[in-house]
mmCIF file of C-alpha atoms and ligand atoms in Angstrom:
data_model
loop_
_atom_site.group_PDB
_atom_site.id
_atom_site.type_symbol
_atom_site.label_atom_id
_atom_site.label_comp_id
_atom_site.label_asym_id
_atom_site.label_seq_id
_atom_site.Cartn_x
_atom_site.Cartn_y
_atom_site.Cartn_z
ATOM 1 C CA TRP A 1 -2.060 5.121 -5.936
ATOM 2 C CA PRO A 2 -4.042 7.786 -4.005
ATOM 3 C CA ALA A 3 -2.370 11.225 -3.897
ATOM 4 C CA ALA A 4 -3.175 11.258 -0.022
ATOM 5 C CA TYR A 5 -0.389 8.538 0.479
ATOM 6 C CA GLY A 6 1.980 10.218 -2.049
ATOM 7 C CA GLY A 7 0.651 8.883 -5.346
ATOM 8 C CA ARG A 8 -0.640 10.522 -8.357
ATOM 9 C CA ASP A 9 -4.289 9.330 -8.261
ATOM 10 C CA LEU A 10 -3.802 7.481 -11.673
ATOM 11 C CA THR A 11 -6.008 4.699 -12.690
ATOM 12 C CA PRO A 12 -4.977 0.849 -12.981
ATOM 13 C CA ARG A 13 -5.034 1.222 -16.709
ATOM 14 C CA GLU A 14 -2.448 3.983 -16.570
ATOM 15 C CA LEU A 15 -0.382 1.986 -14.338
ATOM 16 C CA ALA A 16 -0.471 -0.799 -16.774
ATOM 17 C CA ILE A 17 0.756 1.396 -19.556
ATOM 18 C CA PHE A 18 3.438 2.688 -17.458
ATOM 19 C CA SER A 19 4.698 -0.746 -16.635
ATOM 20 C CA GLU A 20 4.464 -1.808 -20.165
ATOM 21 C CA GLU A 21 6.455 1.175 -21.400
ATOM 22 C CA LEU A 22 9.047 0.520 -18.763
ATOM 23 C CA ALA A 23 9.695 -2.952 -19.906
ATOM 24 C CA LEU A 24 9.525 -2.091 -23.576
ATOM 25 C CA SER A 25 12.384 0.427 -23.076
ATOM 26 C CA ARG A 26 14.216 -2.121 -21.079
ATOM 27 C CA ALA A 27 14.563 0.387 -18.075
ATOM 28 C CA PRO A 28 15.688 -1.487 -14.951
ATOM 29 C CA ARG A 29 12.935 -2.938 -12.716
ATOM 30 C CA PRO A 30 11.885 -0.155 -9.957
ATOM 31 C CA ALA A 31 13.508 -1.005 -6.454
ATOM 32 C CA ASN A 32 11.017 -2.465 -3.949
ATOM 33 C CA VAL A 33 8.805 -4.016 -6.619
ATOM 34 C CA ILE A 34 7.186 -6.416 -4.134
ATOM 35 C CA GLY A 35 6.217 -3.591 -1.804
ATOM 36 C CA LEU A 36 5.065 -1.113 -4.931
ATOM 37 C CA GLU A 37 3.271 -3.672 -6.891
ATOM 38 C CA MET A 38 1.711 -6.132 -4.213
ATOM 39 C CA ILE A 39 1.972 -4.997 -0.583
ATOM 40 C CA GLY A 40 1.300 -1.282 -0.762
ATOM 41 C CA PRO A 41 -1.879 -1.881 -2.683
ATOM 42 C CA THR A 42 -2.711 -4.546 -0.036
ATOM 43 C CA ILE A 43 -2.204 -2.118 2.838
ATOM 44 C CA LEU A 44 -4.439 0.503 0.953
ATOM 45 C CA SER A 45 -7.259 -2.072 0.896
ATOM 46 C CA HIS A 46 -6.911 -3.691 4.313
ATOM 47 C CA GLY A 47 -4.839 -1.204 6.448
ATOM 48 C CA THR A 48 -5.977 0.750 9.229
ATOM 49 C CA GLU A 49 -5.477 4.707 8.834
ATOM 50 C CA GLY A 50 -2.359 4.365 11.185
ATOM 51 C CA GLN A 51 -0.771 1.570 9.224
ATOM 52 C CA LYS A 52 -1.264 3.475 5.878
ATOM 53 C CA LYS A 53 0.412 6.644 7.379
ATOM 54 C CA ARG A 54 3.215 4.708 9.104
ATOM 55 C CA TYR A 55 4.028 2.303 6.103
ATOM 56 C CA LEU A 56 3.178 3.765 2.795
ATOM 57 C CA PRO A 57 5.329 6.948 2.351
ATOM 58 C CA PRO A 58 8.682 5.144 2.940
ATOM 59 C CA LEU A 59 7.466 2.131 0.856
ATOM 60 C CA LEU A 60 6.767 4.375 -1.982
ATOM 61 C CA SER A 61 9.904 6.298 -1.595
ATOM 62 C CA GLY A 62 12.137 3.184 -1.497
ATOM 63 C CA GLU A 63 13.376 3.962 1.763
ATOM 64 C CA GLU A 64 11.840 0.664 3.328
ATOM 65 C CA ILE A 65 11.922 -2.473 1.124
ATOM 66 C CA TRP A 66 9.163 -5.160 1.621
ATOM 67 C CA CYS A 67 9.120 -8.851 1.211
ATOM 68 C CA GLN A 68 6.228 -11.333 1.058
ATOM 69 C CA GLY A 69 6.250 -14.314 3.462
ATOM 70 C CA PHE A 70 3.713 -16.774 2.308
ATOM 71 C CA THR A 71 5.429 -19.970 0.968
ATOM 72 C CA GLU A 72 7.077 -22.446 3.436
ATOM 73 C CA PRO A 73 9.148 -25.641 2.722
ATOM 74 C CA GLY A 74 5.985 -27.707 3.204
ATOM 75 C CA SER A 75 3.392 -25.392 1.748
ATOM 76 C CA GLY A 76 3.389 -23.908 -1.828
ATOM 77 C CA SER A 77 0.324 -24.036 -3.898
ATOM 78 C CA ASP A 78 -1.698 -25.373 -0.868
ATOM 79 C CA MET A 79 -1.245 -22.238 1.080
ATOM 80 C CA ALA A 80 -3.931 -22.937 3.648
ATOM 81 C CA SER A 81 -1.825 -25.918 5.143
ATOM 82 C CA LEU A 82 1.067 -23.316 6.341
ATOM 83 C CA ARG A 83 2.413 -23.931 9.789
ATOM 84 C CA THR A 84 4.507 -20.849 10.753
ATOM 85 C CA ARG A 85 2.670 -19.618 14.020
ATOM 86 C CA ALA A 86 1.672 -16.305 15.550
ATOM 87 C CA THR A 87 1.014 -16.718 19.206
ATOM 88 C CA ALA A 88 -0.777 -13.892 21.065
ATOM 89 C CA ASP A 89 1.209 -12.613 24.205
ATOM 90 C CA GLU A 90 1.569 -9.316 26.143
ATOM 91 C CA VAL A 91 3.502 -7.327 23.579
ATOM 92 C CA GLY A 92 1.349 -8.383 20.712
ATOM 93 C CA TRP A 93 2.361 -11.602 18.715
ATOM 94 C CA ARG A 94 5.343 -13.966 18.761
ATOM 95 C CA ILE A 95 6.283 -15.587 15.338
ATOM 96 C CA ASN A 96 7.858 -19.034 15.060
ATOM 97 C CA GLY A 97 8.351 -20.980 11.880
ATOM 98 C CA GLN A 98 10.189 -20.782 8.430
ATOM 99 C CA LYS A 99 9.314 -19.338 5.040
ATOM 100 C CA VAL A 100 11.144 -19.970 1.667
ATOM 101 C CA TRP A 101 11.547 -18.419 -1.759
ATOM 102 C CA THR A 102 10.971 -15.114 -0.051
ATOM 103 C CA SER A 103 12.094 -12.622 -2.660
ATOM 104 C CA PHE A 104 14.456 -9.866 -1.593
ATOM 105 C CA ALA A 105 14.037 -10.859 2.260
ATOM 106 C CA HIS A 106 17.534 -10.122 2.608
ATOM 107 C CA GLU A 107 17.174 -6.521 1.555
ATOM 108 C CA ALA A 108 13.769 -5.956 3.299
ATOM 109 C CA ARG A 109 12.901 -3.934 6.377
ATOM 110 C CA TRP A 110 9.335 -5.258 6.492
ATOM 111 C CA CYS A 111 7.633 -8.685 5.662
ATOM 112 C CA MET A 112 3.984 -9.028 5.109
ATOM 113 C CA LEU A 113 3.670 -12.498 6.757
ATOM 114 C CA LEU A 114 0.971 -15.116 6.790
ATOM 115 C CA ALA A 115 0.859 -17.035 9.844
ATOM 116 C CA ARG A 116 -1.261 -19.545 11.575
ATOM 117 C CA THR A 117 -3.380 -18.264 14.591
ATOM 118 C CA SER A 118 -5.579 -21.093 14.926
ATOM 119 C CA GLU A 119 -6.234 -24.571 13.332
ATOM 120 C CA ALA A 120 -9.135 -23.614 11.436
ATOM 121 C CA GLY A 121 -7.695 -24.276 8.085
ATOM 122 C CA HIS A 122 -7.725 -21.206 5.839
ATOM 123 C CA ARG A 123 -9.925 -19.356 8.382
ATOM 124 C CA GLY A 124 -7.002 -19.855 10.817
ATOM 125 C CA LEU A 125 -4.576 -17.562 8.946
ATOM 126 C CA THR A 126 -3.748 -14.006 10.053
ATOM 127 C CA CYS A 127 -1.640 -11.466 8.134
ATOM 128 C CA VAL A 128 0.940 -9.759 10.201
ATOM 129 C CA LEU A 129 3.686 -7.104 9.359
ATOM 130 C CA VAL A 130 7.041 -8.236 10.756
ATOM 131 C CA ASP A 131 10.076 -5.976 11.403
ATOM 132 C CA MET A 132 12.957 -7.821 9.717
ATOM 133 C CA HIS A 133 15.521 -5.982 11.674
ATOM 134 C CA GLN A 134 15.146 -7.843 14.998
ATOM 135 C CA PRO A 135 17.042 -10.637 16.761
ATOM 136 C CA GLY A 136 14.174 -13.309 16.021
ATOM 137 C CA VAL A 137 14.584 -12.997 12.170
ATOM 138 C CA ARG A 138 17.346 -14.597 10.142
ATOM 139 C CA THR A 139 17.538 -14.787 6.461
ATOM 140 C CA ARG A 140 19.588 -17.164 4.221
ATOM 141 C CA GLN A 141 20.030 -16.255 0.684
ATOM 142 C CA ILE A 142 19.565 -19.254 -1.911
ATOM 143 C CA PRO A 143 22.039 -19.021 -4.781
ATOM 144 C CA GLN A 144 20.659 -19.266 -8.389
ATOM 145 C CA ILE A 145 22.131 -20.940 -11.437
ATOM 146 C CA THR A 146 22.418 -17.356 -12.787
ATOM 147 C CA GLY A 147 24.793 -16.349 -10.031
ATOM 148 C CA ASP A 148 22.127 -14.071 -8.432
ATOM 149 C CA ALA A 149 20.737 -14.798 -5.100
ATOM 150 C CA GLU A 150 17.473 -12.832 -4.925
ATOM 151 C CA PHE A 151 15.343 -15.574 -3.035
ATOM 152 C CA ASN A 152 15.588 -16.431 0.603
ATOM 153 C CA GLU A 153 14.936 -18.944 3.376
ATOM 154 C CA VAL A 154 13.691 -16.810 6.370
ATOM 155 C CA PHE A 155 13.670 -18.183 10.035
ATOM 156 C CA PHE A 156 11.475 -16.892 12.731
ATOM 157 C CA ASP A 157 12.392 -17.772 16.346
ATOM 158 C CA ASP A 158 10.187 -15.867 18.734
ATOM 159 C CA ALA A 159 10.175 -12.873 16.446
ATOM 160 C CA VAL A 160 7.970 -9.912 17.798
ATOM 161 C CA VAL A 161 5.038 -8.359 16.184
ATOM 162 C CA GLY A 162 3.119 -5.480 17.665
ATOM 163 C CA ALA A 163 -0.341 -5.634 18.413
ATOM 164 C CA ASP A 164 -0.928 -2.911 15.907
ATOM 165 C CA ASP A 165 0.565 -4.845 13.259
ATOM 166 C CA VAL A 166 -1.918 -7.285 12.306
ATOM 167 C CA LEU A 167 -3.279 -6.338 8.702
ATOM 168 C CA GLY A 168 -7.019 -7.112 8.319
ATOM 169 C CA GLU A 169 -8.751 -9.152 10.838
ATOM 170 C CA VAL A 170 -7.234 -11.882 13.144
ATOM 171 C CA GLY A 171 -8.349 -14.894 11.135
ATOM 172 C CA GLY A 172 -8.778 -12.884 8.119
ATOM 173 C CA GLY A 173 -5.449 -13.484 6.563
ATOM 174 C CA TRP A 174 -6.592 -15.739 3.543
ATOM 175 C CA GLN A 175 -8.719 -12.428 2.166
ATOM 176 C CA VAL A 176 -5.671 -10.231 2.683
ATOM 177 C CA ALA A 177 -3.156 -12.795 0.812
ATOM 178 C CA ILE A 178 -5.852 -13.187 -2.051
ATOM 179 C CA THR A 179 -5.623 -9.386 -2.593
ATOM 180 C CA THR A 180 -1.958 -9.583 -2.642
ATOM 181 C CA LEU A 181 -1.898 -12.341 -5.185
ATOM 182 C CA MET A 182 -4.380 -10.560 -7.449
ATOM 183 C CA HIS A 183 -2.184 -7.465 -7.516
ATOM 184 C CA GLU A 184 0.672 -9.746 -8.410
ATOM 185 C CA ARG A 185 -1.280 -11.325 -11.109
ATOM 186 C CA ALA A 186 -2.280 -7.993 -12.580
ATOM 187 C CA ASN A 187 0.673 -5.559 -11.862
ATOM 188 C CA LEU A 188 3.801 -7.722 -11.984
ATOM 189 C CA ALA A 189 2.409 -9.852 -14.775
ATOM 190 C CA ILE A 190 2.169 -6.999 -17.265
ATOM 191 C CA ALA A 191 5.885 -6.133 -16.985
ATOM 192 C CA LEU A 192 6.838 -9.747 -17.083
ATOM 193 C CA ALA A 193 4.703 -10.489 -20.119
ATOM 194 C CA VAL A 194 6.095 -7.529 -21.923
ATOM 195 C CA ASP A 195 9.638 -8.900 -20.977
ATOM 196 C CA VAL A 196 9.069 -12.222 -22.710
ATOM 197 C CA GLN A 197 7.570 -10.391 -25.761
ATOM 198 C CA VAL A 198 10.763 -8.302 -26.114
ATOM 199 C CA ALA A 199 12.814 -11.379 -25.743
ATOM 200 C CA LEU A 200 10.786 -13.088 -28.346
ATOM 201 C CA LEU A 201 11.148 -10.092 -30.788
ATOM 202 C CA GLU A 202 15.021 -10.061 -30.271
ATOM 203 C CA LEU A 203 15.071 -13.893 -31.108
ATOM 204 C CA LEU A 204 13.042 -13.018 -34.197
ATOM 205 C CA ALA A 205 15.603 -10.337 -35.344
ATOM 206 C CA LEU A 206 18.414 -12.758 -34.940
ATOM 207 C CA ILE A 207 16.852 -15.386 -37.211
ATOM 208 C CA ARG A 208 15.323 -13.056 -39.879
ATOM 209 C CA GLY A 209 16.492 -14.073 -43.262
ATOM 210 C CA ARG A 210 17.650 -17.425 -42.269
ATOM 211 C CA GLU A 211 15.970 -20.728 -43.680
ATOM 212 C CA LEU A 212 13.926 -21.893 -40.862
ATOM 213 C CA ASP A 213 12.861 -25.393 -39.873
ATOM 214 C CA PRO A 214 9.048 -25.409 -40.284
ATOM 215 C CA ILE A 215 8.480 -27.167 -36.760
ATOM 216 C CA LEU A 216 10.655 -24.423 -35.055
ATOM 217 C CA GLY A 217 8.523 -21.907 -37.069
ATOM 218 C CA ASP A 218 5.446 -23.375 -35.759
ATOM 219 C CA ARG A 219 6.819 -23.368 -32.158
ATOM 220 C CA LEU A 220 7.813 -19.715 -32.515
ATOM 221 C CA ALA A 221 4.250 -18.757 -33.686
ATOM 222 C CA GLN A 222 2.829 -20.647 -30.771
ATOM 223 C CA LEU A 223 4.899 -18.706 -28.442
ATOM 224 C CA ALA A 224 4.181 -15.539 -29.855
ATOM 225 C CA ALA A 225 0.448 -16.311 -29.505
ATOM 226 C CA GLU A 226 0.982 -17.542 -25.859
ATOM 227 C CA CYS A 227 2.791 -14.179 -25.204
ATOM 228 C CA GLU A 228 -0.097 -12.063 -26.374
ATOM 229 C CA VAL A 229 -2.652 -14.271 -24.378
ATOM 230 C CA LEU A 230 -0.371 -13.669 -21.295
ATOM 231 C CA ARG A 231 -0.241 -9.785 -21.726
ATOM 232 C CA THR A 232 -3.936 -9.548 -22.495
ATOM 233 C CA THR A 233 -4.918 -11.537 -19.522
ATOM 234 C CA ALA A 234 -2.839 -9.483 -17.465
ATOM 235 C CA ILE A 235 -4.309 -6.318 -18.660
ATOM 236 C CA LEU A 236 -7.752 -7.570 -18.273
ATOM 237 C CA THR A 237 -7.104 -8.875 -14.543
HETATM 238 C C1 FAD B 301 10.225 -16.356 -9.337
HETATM 239 C C2 FAD B 301 9.530 -16.597 -7.883
HETATM 240 C C3 FAD B 301 9.458 -15.847 -6.807
HETATM 241 C C4 FAD B 301 8.757 -16.178 -5.668
HETATM 242 N N1 FAD B 301 8.766 -15.211 -4.564
HETATM 243 C C5 FAD B 301 8.122 -15.470 -3.541
HETATM 244 C C6 FAD B 301 8.029 -14.707 -2.418
HETATM 245 O O1 FAD B 301 8.480 -13.520 -2.504
HETATM 246 N N2 FAD B 301 7.215 -14.978 -1.385
HETATM 247 C C7 FAD B 301 6.645 -16.281 -1.205
HETATM 248 O O2 FAD B 301 5.840 -16.446 -0.171
HETATM 249 N N3 FAD B 301 6.841 -17.143 -2.289
HETATM 250 C C8 FAD B 301 7.404 -16.916 -3.273
HETATM 251 N N4 FAD B 301 7.547 -17.703 -4.316
HETATM 252 C C9 FAD B 301 7.134 -19.131 -4.252
HETATM 253 C C10 FAD B 301 5.736 -19.439 -5.010
HETATM 254 O O3 FAD B 301 4.650 -18.727 -4.394
HETATM 255 C C11 FAD B 301 5.629 -20.977 -4.855
HETATM 256 O O4 FAD B 301 6.462 -21.468 -5.715
HETATM 257 C C12 FAD B 301 4.106 -21.301 -5.265
HETATM 258 O O5 FAD B 301 3.283 -20.981 -4.187
HETATM 259 C C13 FAD B 301 4.229 -22.781 -5.509
HETATM 260 O O6 FAD B 301 4.570 -23.565 -4.656
HETATM 261 P P1 FAD B 301 5.629 -24.699 -4.767
HETATM 262 O O7 FAD B 301 6.777 -24.185 -5.467
HETATM 263 O O8 FAD B 301 5.780 -25.266 -3.378
HETATM 264 O O9 FAD B 301 5.036 -25.574 -5.791
HETATM 265 P P2 FAD B 301 4.027 -26.935 -5.266
HETATM 266 O O10 FAD B 301 2.829 -26.399 -4.673
HETATM 267 O O11 FAD B 301 4.720 -28.044 -4.891
HETATM 268 O O12 FAD B 301 3.462 -27.226 -7.011
HETATM 269 C C14 FAD B 301 4.252 -28.121 -7.760
HETATM 270 C C15 FAD B 301 3.437 -28.290 -8.997
HETATM 271 O O13 FAD B 301 2.302 -29.171 -8.780
HETATM 272 C C16 FAD B 301 1.127 -28.565 -9.215
HETATM 273 N N5 FAD B 301 0.152 -28.730 -8.072
HETATM 274 C C17 FAD B 301 0.233 -28.491 -6.865
HETATM 275 N N6 FAD B 301 -0.911 -28.961 -6.073
HETATM 276 C C18 FAD B 301 -1.693 -29.522 -7.037
HETATM 277 C C19 FAD B 301 -3.084 -30.217 -7.152
HETATM 278 N N7 FAD B 301 -3.687 -30.239 -5.866
HETATM 279 N N8 FAD B 301 -3.466 -30.647 -8.250
HETATM 280 C C20 FAD B 301 -2.827 -30.686 -9.368
HETATM 281 N N9 FAD B 301 -1.524 -30.045 -9.536
HETATM 282 C C21 FAD B 301 -1.142 -29.519 -8.361
HETATM 283 C C22 FAD B 301 1.369 -27.016 -9.314
HETATM 284 O O14 FAD B 301 0.516 -26.503 -10.223
HETATM 285 C C23 FAD B 301 2.699 -26.889 -9.866
HETATM 286 O O15 FAD B 301 2.789 -27.222 -11.242
HETATM 287 C C24 FAD B 301 8.215 -17.426 -5.608
HETATM 288 C C25 FAD B 301 8.389 -18.316 -6.721
HETATM 289 C C26 FAD B 301 8.877 -17.941 -7.777
HETATM 290 C C27 FAD B 301 8.924 -18.844 -8.829
#
């Protein structure tokens, strides 16, 4: 993260080491993880100077939490089919539609939203920065089996986005979204891969000294190999 925007000018490799050490020491996840690991780096790549100055310092300090609005009830892996619409008007853009599985939307001040601005498939998508604290935005938490509720449905009903709050080009949302997802694969995956490894080590400590069913032993060995593949893939991404 560049020093000019409040970072320490460290390399991606150093960030990977930091994430791994945090996970190994079982430290709590940093707040604003979507902002820090995914959206901040996307604004650094695609944002205007004005957007970087406005959004990055409070994102880094945790004063403004971010969420990522890509997935919709009818649009998951096939992201180019999404239907939430951004329509140009005299104030900038009006947003209408629904997102789902939006992590931390109930805590977020800003949403990096992928919306449809024309019918041209993935070339008809535009990324906009939506203020979540406005009457046109409503969030509903989705309860999980664990008792937590960190995912949300988010409803946009004529929500307003300023003309300056398009991230990247109009119609260039696909490239912006791919940048975000690449950062998710790299930054977030390292911490999650180490979490799985730590859980596996704890399991091995529990069963040490006990007689082990050979089939179960094979499955544990397979799991250990898959964990290492996940971690190495994340580091190389
Ligand atoms: C922990 C977690 C946090 C999330 N947070 C967010 C968030 O903050 N913001 C956000 O926007 N989204 C979020 N999501 C949603 C996530 O991005 C979607 O789950 C993802 O895009 C997949 O969409 P889907 O769940 O509708 O699955 P589907 O697209 O319905 O896929 C279901 C299964 O079908 C397979 N499949 C799909 N299409 C094909 C095909 N053409 N050929 C073969 N197989 C196929 C998939 O591989 C998958 O196994 C989150 C998801 C999780 C699990």
